[in-house]
Amino acid sequence: MNTDIKLKLAKRLRELRKKHGMTQEELAEAAGVDYKHIQLLEGKNPSAAKIDTIEKIAKAFKISPSQLIKF
């Protein structure tokens, strides 16, 4: 995953998480992923997200994976 896409996904995750009034910890719990993974995905130098992680996070937001990566 190239850096531009990772940065766009990081921004999108932060926006959706804040829109839903969730902390990183709450999102991690709802998605069934480790809190530190959410931190890495939203960070200034974000890590790449695997498809299964995108699906879990989208489900936590009650949206489709395609809506999550719409940027």
Coordinates of N, CA and C in Angstrom, one line a residue:
M1 N 0.9 -1.2 0.0 CA 0.0 0.0 0.0 C 0.9 1.2 0.0
N2 N 0.7 2.1 -0.9 CA 1.6 3.3 -1.0 C 1.2 4.3 0.1
T3 N 2.1 5.2 0.4 CA 2.0 6.1 1.5 C 0.8 7.0 1.4
D4 N 0.5 7.5 0.1 CA -0.6 8.4 -0.1 C -1.9 7.7 0.4
I5 N -2.1 6.5 0.0 CA -3.3 5.7 0.3 C -3.4 5.5 1.8
K6 N -2.2 5.2 2.4 CA -2.2 4.9 3.9 C -2.6 6.2 4.6
L7 N -2.1 7.4 4.2 CA -2.4 8.6 4.8 C -3.9 9.0 4.7
K8 N -4.4 8.7 3.5 CA -5.9 9.0 3.2 C -6.7 8.1 4.1
L9 N -6.3 6.8 4.2 CA -7.1 5.9 5.1 C -7.0 6.3 6.6
A10 N -5.8 6.8 7.0 CA -5.7 7.2 8.4 C -6.6 8.4 8.7
K11 N -6.6 9.3 7.7 CA -7.5 10.5 7.9 C -9.0 10.1 7.9
R12 N -9.4 9.2 7.0 CA -10.7 8.7 7.0 C -11.1 8.0 8.3
L13 N -10.2 7.1 8.8 CA -10.5 6.4 10.0 C -10.7 7.4 11.2
R14 N -9.9 8.4 11.3 CA -10.0 9.4 12.4 C -11.4 10.2 12.2
E15 N -11.7 10.6 11.0 CA -12.9 11.3 10.8 C -14.1 10.4 11.2
L16 N -14.2 9.2 10.7 CA -15.3 8.3 11.0 C -15.4 8.0 12.5
R17 N -14.2 7.8 13.1 CA -14.2 7.5 14.5 C -14.8 8.6 15.4
K18 N -14.3 9.8 15.0 CA -14.8 11.0 15.7 C -16.3 11.3 15.5
K19 N -16.7 11.1 14.2 CA -18.1 11.2 13.8 C -19.0 10.3 14.7
H20 N -18.5 9.1 14.9 CA -19.2 8.1 15.7 C -19.0 8.3 17.2
G21 N -18.2 9.3 17.6 CA -18.0 9.6 19.0 C -17.2 8.5 19.7
M22 N -16.3 7.9 19.0 CA -15.6 6.7 19.6 C -14.1 7.1 19.8
T23 N -13.5 6.5 20.9 CA -12.1 6.6 21.1 C -11.4 5.5 20.3
Q24 N -10.1 5.6 20.2 CA -9.4 4.5 19.5 C -9.6 3.2 20.2
E25 N -9.7 3.2 21.5 CA -9.9 2.0 22.3 C -11.3 1.4 22.0
E26 N -12.3 2.3 22.0 CA -13.7 1.8 21.7 C -13.8 1.2 20.3
L27 N -13.1 1.9 19.3 CA -13.2 1.3 18.0 C -12.5 0.0 17.9
A28 N -11.3 -0.1 18.6 CA -10.6 -1.4 18.6 C -11.4 -2.5 19.1
E29 N -12.1 -2.2 20.2 CA -13.0 -3.2 20.9 C -14.1 -3.6 20.0
A30 N -14.8 -2.6 19.4 CA -15.9 -2.9 18.5 C -15.5 -3.7 17.2
A31 N -14.3 -3.4 16.8 CA -13.8 -4.1 15.6 C -13.1 -5.4 15.9
G32 N -12.8 -5.7 17.1 CA -12.1 -6.9 17.5 C -10.7 -6.9 17.0
V33 N -10.1 -5.7 17.1 CA -8.6 -5.6 16.8 C -7.9 -5.0 17.9
D34 N -6.6 -5.1 18.0 CA -5.8 -4.6 19.0 C -5.8 -3.0 19.0
Y35 N -5.9 -2.4 20.1 CA -5.9 -0.9 20.2 C -4.6 -0.3 19.5
K36 N -3.5 -1.0 19.7 CA -2.3 -0.5 19.1 C -2.3 -0.5 17.6
H37 N -3.1 -1.4 17.1 CA -3.2 -1.5 15.6 C -4.0 -0.3 15.1
I38 N -5.0 0.1 15.8 CA -5.8 1.3 15.4 C -4.8 2.5 15.5
Q39 N -4.0 2.6 16.6 CA -3.1 3.7 16.7 C -2.1 3.7 15.5
L40 N -1.6 2.6 15.1 CA -0.7 2.5 13.9 C -1.4 2.9 12.6
L41 N -2.7 2.5 12.5 CA -3.4 2.9 11.3 C -3.7 4.4 11.2
E42 N -3.9 5.0 12.3 CA -4.2 6.4 12.4 C -3.0 7.3 12.5
G43 N -1.9 6.8 12.7 CA -0.7 7.6 13.1 C -0.2 8.4 11.9
K44 N 0.9 9.2 12.2 CA 1.5 10.1 11.2 C 2.2 9.4 10.2
N45 N 2.7 8.2 10.5 CA 3.4 7.3 9.6 C 2.6 6.0 9.6
P46 N 1.4 6.0 9.0 CA 0.5 4.8 9.2 C 1.0 3.5 8.6
S47 N 0.6 2.4 9.2 CA 0.9 1.1 8.7 C -0.2 0.7 7.7
A48 N 0.1 -0.2 6.8 CA -0.8 -0.7 5.9 C -1.9 -1.6 6.5
A49 N -3.1 -1.4 6.1 CA -4.2 -2.2 6.6 C -4.5 -3.4 5.8
K50 N -4.7 -4.5 6.4 CA -5.1 -5.8 5.7 C -6.6 -5.7 5.4
I51 N -7.0 -6.4 4.4 CA -8.4 -6.5 4.0 C -9.3 -6.9 5.1
D52 N -8.9 -7.9 5.9 CA -9.7 -8.4 7.0 C -9.9 -7.3 8.0
T53 N -8.8 -6.5 8.3 CA -8.9 -5.4 9.2 C -9.9 -4.3 8.7
I54 N -9.8 -4.0 7.4 CA -10.7 -3.0 6.9 C -12.2 -3.5 7.0
E55 N -12.4 -4.8 6.8 CA -13.7 -5.3 6.9 C -14.2 -5.2 8.4
K56 N -13.4 -5.5 9.3 CA -13.8 -5.5 10.7 C -14.1 -4.1 11.2
I57 N -13.2 -3.1 10.7 CA -13.5 -1.7 11.1 C -14.7 -1.2 10.5
A58 N -14.9 -1.5 9.2 CA -16.2 -1.1 8.5 C -17.4 -1.6 9.2
K59 N -17.3 -2.9 9.6 CA -18.5 -3.5 10.4 C -18.7 -2.7 11.7
A60 N -17.7 -2.3 12.4 CA -17.8 -1.6 13.6 C -18.5 -0.2 13.4
F61 N -18.3 0.4 12.2 CA -18.9 1.6 11.9 C -20.3 1.4 11.2
K62 N -20.6 0.2 11.0 CA -21.9 -0.2 10.3 C -21.9 0.4 8.9
I63 N -20.8 0.3 8.2 CA -20.7 0.7 6.8 C -20.0 -0.4 6.0
S64 N -20.1 -0.3 4.7 CA -19.4 -1.3 3.9 C -17.9 -1.0 3.8
P65 N -17.1 -2.0 3.5 CA -15.6 -1.7 3.3 C -15.4 -0.7 2.2
S66 N -16.2 -0.7 1.2 CA -16.0 0.3 0.1 C -16.3 1.7 0.6
Q67 N -17.3 1.9 1.5 CA -17.5 3.2 2.1 C -16.4 3.6 3.0
L68 N -15.7 2.7 3.7 CA -14.6 3.0 4.5 C -13.4 3.6 3.7
I69 N -13.2 3.0 2.6 CA -12.0 3.4 1.8 C -12.4 4.4 0.7
K70 N -13.6 5.0 0.8 CA -14.0 6.0 -0.1 C -13.3 7.4 0.2
F71 N -12.3 7.7 -0.6 CA -11.7 9.0 -0.3 C -11.2 9.7 -1.6

